[in-house]
Tab-separated table of C-alpha atoms in Angstrom:
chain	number	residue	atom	x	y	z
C	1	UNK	CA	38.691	28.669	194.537
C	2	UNK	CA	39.945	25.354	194.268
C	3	UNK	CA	38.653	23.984	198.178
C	4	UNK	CA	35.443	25.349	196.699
C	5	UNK	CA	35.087	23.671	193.943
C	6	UNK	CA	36.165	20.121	195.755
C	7	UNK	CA	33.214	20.517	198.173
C	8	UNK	CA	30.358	21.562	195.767
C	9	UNK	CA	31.721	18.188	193.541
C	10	UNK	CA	31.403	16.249	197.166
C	11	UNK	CA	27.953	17.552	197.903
C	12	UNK	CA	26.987	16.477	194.395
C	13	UNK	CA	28.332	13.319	194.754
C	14	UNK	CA	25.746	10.258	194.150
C	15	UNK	CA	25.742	7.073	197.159
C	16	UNK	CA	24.611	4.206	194.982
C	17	UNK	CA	24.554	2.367	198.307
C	18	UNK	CA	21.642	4.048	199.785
C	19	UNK	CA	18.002	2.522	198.278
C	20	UNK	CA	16.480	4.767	196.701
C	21	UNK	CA	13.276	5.923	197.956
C	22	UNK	CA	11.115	6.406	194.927
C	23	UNK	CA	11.342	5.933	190.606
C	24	UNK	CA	11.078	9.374	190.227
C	25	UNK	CA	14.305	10.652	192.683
C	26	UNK	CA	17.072	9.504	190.657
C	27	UNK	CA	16.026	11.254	187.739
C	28	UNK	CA	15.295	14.160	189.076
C	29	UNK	CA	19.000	14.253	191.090
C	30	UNK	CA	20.644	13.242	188.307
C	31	UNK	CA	19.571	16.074	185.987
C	32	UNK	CA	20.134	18.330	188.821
C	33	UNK	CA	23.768	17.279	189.288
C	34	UNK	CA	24.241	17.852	185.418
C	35	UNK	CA	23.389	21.173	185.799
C	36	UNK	CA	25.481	22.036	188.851
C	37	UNK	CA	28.303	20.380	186.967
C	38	UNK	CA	27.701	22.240	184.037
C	39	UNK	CA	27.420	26.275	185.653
C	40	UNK	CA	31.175	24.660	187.387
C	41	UNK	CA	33.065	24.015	184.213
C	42	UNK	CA	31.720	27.703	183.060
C	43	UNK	CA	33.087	29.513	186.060
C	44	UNK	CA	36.340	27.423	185.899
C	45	UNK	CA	36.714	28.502	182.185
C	46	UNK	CA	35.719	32.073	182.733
C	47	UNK	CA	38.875	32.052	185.815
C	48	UNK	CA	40.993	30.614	183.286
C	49	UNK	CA	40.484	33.112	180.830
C	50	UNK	CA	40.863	35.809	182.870
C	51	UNK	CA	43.958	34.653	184.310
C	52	UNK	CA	45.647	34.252	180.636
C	53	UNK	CA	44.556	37.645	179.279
C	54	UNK	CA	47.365	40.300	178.647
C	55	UNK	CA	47.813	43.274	180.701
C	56	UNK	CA	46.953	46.344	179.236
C	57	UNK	CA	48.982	48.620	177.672
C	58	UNK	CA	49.477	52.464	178.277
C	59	UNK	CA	47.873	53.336	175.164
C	60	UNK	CA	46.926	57.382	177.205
C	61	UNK	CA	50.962	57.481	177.762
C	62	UNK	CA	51.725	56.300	174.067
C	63	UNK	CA	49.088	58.986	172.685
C	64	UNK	CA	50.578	61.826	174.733
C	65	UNK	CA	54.012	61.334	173.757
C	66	UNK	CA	52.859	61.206	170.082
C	67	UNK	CA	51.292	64.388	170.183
C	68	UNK	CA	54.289	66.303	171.533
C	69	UNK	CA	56.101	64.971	168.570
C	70	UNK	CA	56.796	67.544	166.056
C	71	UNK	CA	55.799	66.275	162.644
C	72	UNK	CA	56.959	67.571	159.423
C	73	UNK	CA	54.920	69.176	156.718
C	74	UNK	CA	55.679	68.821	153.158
C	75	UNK	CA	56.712	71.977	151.084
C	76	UNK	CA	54.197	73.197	149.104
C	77	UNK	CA	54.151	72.657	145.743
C	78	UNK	CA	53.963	75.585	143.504
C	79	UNK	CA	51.994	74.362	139.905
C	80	UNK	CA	51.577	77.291	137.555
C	81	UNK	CA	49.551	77.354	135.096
C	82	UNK	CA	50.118	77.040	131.262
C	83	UNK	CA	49.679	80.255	128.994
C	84	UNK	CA	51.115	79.087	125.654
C	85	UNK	CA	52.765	76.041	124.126
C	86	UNK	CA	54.744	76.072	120.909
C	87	UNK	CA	57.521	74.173	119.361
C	88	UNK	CA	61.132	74.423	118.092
C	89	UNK	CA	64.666	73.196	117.716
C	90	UNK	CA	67.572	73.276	119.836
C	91	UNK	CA	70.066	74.974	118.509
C	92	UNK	CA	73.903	76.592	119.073
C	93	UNK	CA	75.053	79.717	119.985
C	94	UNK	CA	78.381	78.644	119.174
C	95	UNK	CA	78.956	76.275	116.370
C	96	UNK	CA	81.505	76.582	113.811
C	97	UNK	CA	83.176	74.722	110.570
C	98	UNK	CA	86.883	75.072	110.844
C	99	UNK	CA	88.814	75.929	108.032
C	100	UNK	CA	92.160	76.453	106.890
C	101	UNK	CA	93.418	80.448	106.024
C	102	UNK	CA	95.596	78.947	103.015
C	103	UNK	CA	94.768	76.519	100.163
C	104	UNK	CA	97.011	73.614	100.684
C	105	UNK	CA	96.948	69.491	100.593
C	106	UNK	CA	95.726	67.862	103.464
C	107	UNK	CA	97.953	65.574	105.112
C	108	UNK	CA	96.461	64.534	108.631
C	109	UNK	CA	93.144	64.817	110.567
C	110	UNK	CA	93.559	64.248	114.226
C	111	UNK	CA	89.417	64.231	115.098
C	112	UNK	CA	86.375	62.130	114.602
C	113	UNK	CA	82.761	62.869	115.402
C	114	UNK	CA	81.713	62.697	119.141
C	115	UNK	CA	85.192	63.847	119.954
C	116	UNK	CA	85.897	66.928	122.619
C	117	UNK	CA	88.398	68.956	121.569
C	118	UNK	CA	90.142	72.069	123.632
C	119	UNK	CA	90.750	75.302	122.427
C	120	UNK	CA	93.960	75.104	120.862
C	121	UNK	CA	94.048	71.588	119.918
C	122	UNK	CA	95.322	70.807	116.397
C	123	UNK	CA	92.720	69.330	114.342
C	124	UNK	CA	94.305	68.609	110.821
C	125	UNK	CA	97.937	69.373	109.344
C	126	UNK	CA	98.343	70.205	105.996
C	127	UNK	CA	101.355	70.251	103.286
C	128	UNK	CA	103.927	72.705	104.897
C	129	UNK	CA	106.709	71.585	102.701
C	130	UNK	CA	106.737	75.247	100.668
C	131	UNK	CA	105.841	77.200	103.455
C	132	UNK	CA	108.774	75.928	105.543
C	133	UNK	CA	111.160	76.605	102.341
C	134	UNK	CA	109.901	80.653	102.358
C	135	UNK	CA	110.809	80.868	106.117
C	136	UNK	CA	114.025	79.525	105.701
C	137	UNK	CA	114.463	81.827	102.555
C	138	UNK	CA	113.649	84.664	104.721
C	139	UNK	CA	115.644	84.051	107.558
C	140	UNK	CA	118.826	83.441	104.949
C	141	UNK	CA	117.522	87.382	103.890
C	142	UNK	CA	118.139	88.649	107.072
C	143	UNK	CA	121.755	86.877	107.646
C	144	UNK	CA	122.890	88.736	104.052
C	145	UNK	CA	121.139	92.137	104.951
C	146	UNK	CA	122.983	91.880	108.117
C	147	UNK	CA	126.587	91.093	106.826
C	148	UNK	CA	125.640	94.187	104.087
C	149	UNK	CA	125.404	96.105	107.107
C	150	UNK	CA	128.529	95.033	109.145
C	151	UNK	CA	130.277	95.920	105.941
C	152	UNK	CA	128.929	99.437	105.469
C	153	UNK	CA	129.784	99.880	109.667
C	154	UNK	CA	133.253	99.219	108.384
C	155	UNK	CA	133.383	101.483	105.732
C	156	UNK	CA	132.088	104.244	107.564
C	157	UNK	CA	134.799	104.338	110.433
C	158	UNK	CA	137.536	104.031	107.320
C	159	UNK	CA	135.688	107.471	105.921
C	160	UNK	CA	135.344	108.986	109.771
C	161	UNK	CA	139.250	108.811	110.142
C	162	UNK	CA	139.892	109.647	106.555
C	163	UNK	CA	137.408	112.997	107.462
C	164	UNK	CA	139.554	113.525	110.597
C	165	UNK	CA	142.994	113.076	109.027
C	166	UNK	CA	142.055	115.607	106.096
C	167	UNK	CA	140.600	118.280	108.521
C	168	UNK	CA	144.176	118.245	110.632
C	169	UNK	CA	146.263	118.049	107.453
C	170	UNK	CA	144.314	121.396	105.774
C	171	UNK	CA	145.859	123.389	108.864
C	172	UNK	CA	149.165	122.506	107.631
C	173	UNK	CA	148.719	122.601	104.222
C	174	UNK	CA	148.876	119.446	103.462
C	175	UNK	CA	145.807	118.243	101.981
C	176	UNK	CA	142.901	120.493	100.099
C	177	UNK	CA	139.394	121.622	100.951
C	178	UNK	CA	138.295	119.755	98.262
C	179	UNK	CA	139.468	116.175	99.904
C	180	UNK	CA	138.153	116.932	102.879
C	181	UNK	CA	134.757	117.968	101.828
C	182	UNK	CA	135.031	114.658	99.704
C	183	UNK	CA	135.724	112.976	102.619
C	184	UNK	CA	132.847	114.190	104.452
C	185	UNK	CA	130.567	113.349	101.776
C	186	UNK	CA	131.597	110.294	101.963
C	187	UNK	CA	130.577	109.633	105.891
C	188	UNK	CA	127.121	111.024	105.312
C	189	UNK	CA	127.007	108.884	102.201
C	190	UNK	CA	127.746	105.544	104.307
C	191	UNK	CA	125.432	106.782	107.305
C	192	UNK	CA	122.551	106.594	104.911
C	193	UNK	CA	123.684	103.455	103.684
C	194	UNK	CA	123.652	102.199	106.903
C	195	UNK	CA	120.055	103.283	107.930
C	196	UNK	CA	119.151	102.037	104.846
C	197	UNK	CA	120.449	98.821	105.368
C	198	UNK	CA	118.987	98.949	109.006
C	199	UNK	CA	115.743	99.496	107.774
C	200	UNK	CA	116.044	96.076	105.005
C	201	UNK	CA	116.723	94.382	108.526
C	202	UNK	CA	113.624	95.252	110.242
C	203	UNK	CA	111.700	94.541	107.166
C	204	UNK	CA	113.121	91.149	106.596
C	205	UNK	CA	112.311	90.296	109.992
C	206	UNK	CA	108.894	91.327	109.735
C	207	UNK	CA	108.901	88.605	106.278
C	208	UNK	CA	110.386	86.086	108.845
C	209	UNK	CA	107.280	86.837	110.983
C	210	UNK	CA	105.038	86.527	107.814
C	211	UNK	CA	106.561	83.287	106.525
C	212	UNK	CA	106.339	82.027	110.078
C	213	UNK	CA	102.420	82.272	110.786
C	214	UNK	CA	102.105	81.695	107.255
C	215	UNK	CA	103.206	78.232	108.282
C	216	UNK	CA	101.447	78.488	111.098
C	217	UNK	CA	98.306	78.023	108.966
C	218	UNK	CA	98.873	75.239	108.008
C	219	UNK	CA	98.203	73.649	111.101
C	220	UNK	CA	94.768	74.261	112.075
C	221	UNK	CA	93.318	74.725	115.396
C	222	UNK	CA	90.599	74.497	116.941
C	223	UNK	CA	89.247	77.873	117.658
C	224	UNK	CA	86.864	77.074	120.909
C	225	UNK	CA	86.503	74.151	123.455
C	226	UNK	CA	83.100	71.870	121.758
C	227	UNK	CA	82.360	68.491	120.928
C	228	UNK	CA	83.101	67.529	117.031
C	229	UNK	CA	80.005	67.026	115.258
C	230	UNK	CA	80.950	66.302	111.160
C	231	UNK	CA	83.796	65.552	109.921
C	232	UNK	CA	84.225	66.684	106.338
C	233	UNK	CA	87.740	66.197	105.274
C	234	UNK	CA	90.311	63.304	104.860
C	235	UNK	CA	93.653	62.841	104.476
C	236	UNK	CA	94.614	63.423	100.592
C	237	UNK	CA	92.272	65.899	99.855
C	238	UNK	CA	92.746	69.641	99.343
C	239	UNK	CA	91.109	72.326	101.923
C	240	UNK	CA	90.361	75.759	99.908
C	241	UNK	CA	88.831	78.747	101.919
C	242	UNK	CA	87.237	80.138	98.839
C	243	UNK	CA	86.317	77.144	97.002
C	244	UNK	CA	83.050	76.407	96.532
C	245	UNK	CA	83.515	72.574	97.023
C	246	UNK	CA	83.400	69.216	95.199
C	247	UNK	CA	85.492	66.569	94.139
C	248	UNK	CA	88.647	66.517	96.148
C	249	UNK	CA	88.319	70.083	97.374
C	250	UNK	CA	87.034	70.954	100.468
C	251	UNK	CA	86.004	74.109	102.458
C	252	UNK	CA	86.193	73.114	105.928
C	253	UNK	CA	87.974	70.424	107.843
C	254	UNK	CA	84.825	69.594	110.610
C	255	UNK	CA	82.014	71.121	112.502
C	256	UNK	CA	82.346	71.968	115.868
C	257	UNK	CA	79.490	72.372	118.402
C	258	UNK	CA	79.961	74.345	122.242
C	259	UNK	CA	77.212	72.116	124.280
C	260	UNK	CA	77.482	74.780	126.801
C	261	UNK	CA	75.936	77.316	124.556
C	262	UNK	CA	72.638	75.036	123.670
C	263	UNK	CA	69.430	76.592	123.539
C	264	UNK	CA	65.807	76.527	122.469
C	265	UNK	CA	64.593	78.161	119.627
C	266	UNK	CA	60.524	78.930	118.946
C	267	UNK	CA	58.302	80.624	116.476
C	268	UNK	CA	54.905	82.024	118.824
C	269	UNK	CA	52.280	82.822	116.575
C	270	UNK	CA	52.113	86.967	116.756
C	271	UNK	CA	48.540	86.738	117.934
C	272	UNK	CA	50.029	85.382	121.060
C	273	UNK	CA	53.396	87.014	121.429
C	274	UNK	CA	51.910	89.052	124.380
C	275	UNK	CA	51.917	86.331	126.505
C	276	UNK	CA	55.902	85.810	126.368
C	277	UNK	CA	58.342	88.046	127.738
C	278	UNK	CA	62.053	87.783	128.749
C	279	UNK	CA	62.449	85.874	131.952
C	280	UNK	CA	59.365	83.617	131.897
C	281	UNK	CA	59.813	80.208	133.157
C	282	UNK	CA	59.446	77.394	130.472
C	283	UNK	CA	58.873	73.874	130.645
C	284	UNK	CA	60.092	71.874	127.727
C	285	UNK	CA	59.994	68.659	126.828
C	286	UNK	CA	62.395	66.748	124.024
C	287	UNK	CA	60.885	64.535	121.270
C	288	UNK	CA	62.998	61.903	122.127
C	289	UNK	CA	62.449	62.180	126.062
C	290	UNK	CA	58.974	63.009	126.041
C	291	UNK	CA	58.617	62.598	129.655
C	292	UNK	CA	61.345	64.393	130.484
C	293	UNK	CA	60.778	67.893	132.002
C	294	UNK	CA	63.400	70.099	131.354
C	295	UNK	CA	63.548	73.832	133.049
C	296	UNK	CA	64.107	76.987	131.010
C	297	UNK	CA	63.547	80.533	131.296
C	298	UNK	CA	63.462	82.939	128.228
C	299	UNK	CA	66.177	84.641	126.941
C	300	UNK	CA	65.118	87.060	124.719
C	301	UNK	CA	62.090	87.872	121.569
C	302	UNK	CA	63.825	88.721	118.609
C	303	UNK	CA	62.232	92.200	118.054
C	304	UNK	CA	61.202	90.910	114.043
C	305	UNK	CA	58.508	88.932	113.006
C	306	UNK	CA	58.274	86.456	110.110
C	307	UNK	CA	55.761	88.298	107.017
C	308	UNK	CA	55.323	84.701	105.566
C	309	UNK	CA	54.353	82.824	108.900
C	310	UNK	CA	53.306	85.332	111.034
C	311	UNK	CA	55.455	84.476	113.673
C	312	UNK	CA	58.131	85.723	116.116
C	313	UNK	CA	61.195	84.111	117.068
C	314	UNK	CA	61.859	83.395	120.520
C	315	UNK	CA	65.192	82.233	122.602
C	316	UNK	CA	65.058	79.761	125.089
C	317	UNK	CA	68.000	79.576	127.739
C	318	UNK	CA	67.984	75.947	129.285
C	319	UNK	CA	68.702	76.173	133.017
C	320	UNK	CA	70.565	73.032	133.207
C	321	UNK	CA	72.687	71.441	130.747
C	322	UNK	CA	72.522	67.564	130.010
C	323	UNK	CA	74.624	65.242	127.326
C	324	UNK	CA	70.800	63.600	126.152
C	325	UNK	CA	70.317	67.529	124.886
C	326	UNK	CA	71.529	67.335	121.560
C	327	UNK	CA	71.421	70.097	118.614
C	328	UNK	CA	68.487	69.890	116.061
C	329	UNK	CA	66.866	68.103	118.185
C	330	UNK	CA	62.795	68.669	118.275
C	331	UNK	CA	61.367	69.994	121.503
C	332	UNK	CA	58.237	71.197	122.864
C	333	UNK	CA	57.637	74.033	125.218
C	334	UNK	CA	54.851	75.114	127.716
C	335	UNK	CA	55.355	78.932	128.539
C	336	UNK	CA	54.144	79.113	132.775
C	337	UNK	CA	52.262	81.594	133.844
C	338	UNK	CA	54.167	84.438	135.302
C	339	UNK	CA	54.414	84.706	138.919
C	340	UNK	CA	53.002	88.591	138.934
C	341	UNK	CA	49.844	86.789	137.142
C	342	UNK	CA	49.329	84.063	139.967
């Protein structure tokens, strides 16, 4: 390509030495050679080009091995539909204000609100000072019944060989009937005693067992693992079962709340109670998280409805628990269609 180009430029070449024949000529060459130089510098850009260009790439090799790739669908996503929305409460299953069994002075209490607790776990003490002084007065009971009875043991083996003496004496006429039927009375006289007294032992332990839990009371427990939620006693204060409350007396020591047992609690209008039933999938959403979706599944319908509002009480199980769930808290529920109806 090159030799070719050199001997098109040399044929085009101009001799300024030679006359020129005519006005006319040189013109005429010189917008010839223009030309011819111009169609050269096109075909030596066009070879340039072509020698610069990328090879291609095996695009039919590339598309065949993407098409034996396997490629992964998405799952399906299952929406149902809406059938009912109401709103409730969350509530407890288990929730309880713990109380002492005894009237008594508050001393200590071992648990603020937000605390866990285990079941078990002391939760206030109160004044054991006169319930420690009846179990040591009824363990001193026991130690006196139980000398009485070492004492009557005695007696009776004195009147055993007093019997036996008398009975081997009558043969030989040495002692009367009468003696020795007064000595037998006397045996059966101190075997009574001595049930008697056996039977003062057992009950004096069973006192010891009484004044025991009896100070047992006054530590108080809680009754099931939970989360305290009030707290409505302090130290100095008295704690009375059967009081109805005020001033320094109080019926409870603190609330406590099993989180595990939270649920979701409804009123459906009876017009639309037909469209619940135990098992149905729920969607509910918190007040405080409204954008929160929270899965649930009925529990139960309380077989009652409410005169006044005309509504029926439905339970809510919540699928899984969370520490945002909270009781009281305001919630609202969309009731899915059921799968039979899809």
């Amino acid at each position: 390509m090159g030799r070719n180009t050199s001997e098109l430029l040399g044929q085009l070449k101009i001799n300024r030495e030679a006359a020129p024949e005519s006005n006319s000529r040189p013109t005429i060459i010189a917008a010839s050679a223009g030309v011819a130089a111009g169609l050269l510098l096109g075909i030596f850009a066009t070879t340039l080009l072509d020698d610069e260009k990328p090879a291609p790439q095996p695009i039919a090799k590339a598309v065949a091995q993407d098409s034996t790739t396997p490629k992964i669908q998405p799952a399906p996503v299952i929406e149902r539909e809406t059938v009912l929305n109401a709103s409730g409460y969350i509530t407890a299953r288990r929730m309880a204000t713990v109380s002492a069994e005894v009237m008594g002075l508050i001393t200590s209490v071992d648990v603020e609100e937000g605390m866990s607790v285990t079941e078990g776990q002391v939760l206030a003490q109160l004044d054991d000072a006169k319930a420690k002084v009846n179990l040591d007065f009824a363990l001193a009971q026991i130690q006196v019944l139980r000398a009485r009875q070492a004492s009557i043991v005695a007696n009776l083996e004195e009147a055993q060989r007093q019997r036996v003496r008398f009975a081997g004496l009558i043969d030989r006429q040495y002692s009367s009937r009468a003696q020795l039927t007064q000595s037998e009375a006397r045996v059966e006289s101190l075997q009574a005693e001595l049930s008697s007294a056996l039977a003062d032992i057992k009950v004096a332990e069973i006192e010891v067992q009484r004044q025991r839990e009896r100070l047992e009371d006054h530590t108080i427990r809680a009754a099931f693992a939970g989360v305290v939620t009030q707290k409505n006693a302090q130290p100095g204060e008295i704690v009375a079962p059967s009081s109805a409350g005020g001033g320094f007396t109080r019926t409870g020591i603190c609330t406590i709340v099993d989180m595990d047992s939270l649920e979701i609690e409804v009123d459906v209008n009876e017009a639309f109670i037909g469209r619940v039933s135990p098992g149905q999938k729920v969607n509910a959403n918190l007040d405080a998280y409204p954008d929160w979706d929270i899965p649930a599944t009925v529990v139960a319908i309380i077989p009652t409805a409410d005169r006044a509002k005309a509504t029926v009480r439905v339970r809510i199980g919540i699928d899984r628990t969370d520490p945002r769930i909270l009781p009281d808290m305001g919630v609202k529920v969309a009731f899915l269609q059921r799968e039979a109806e899809g």
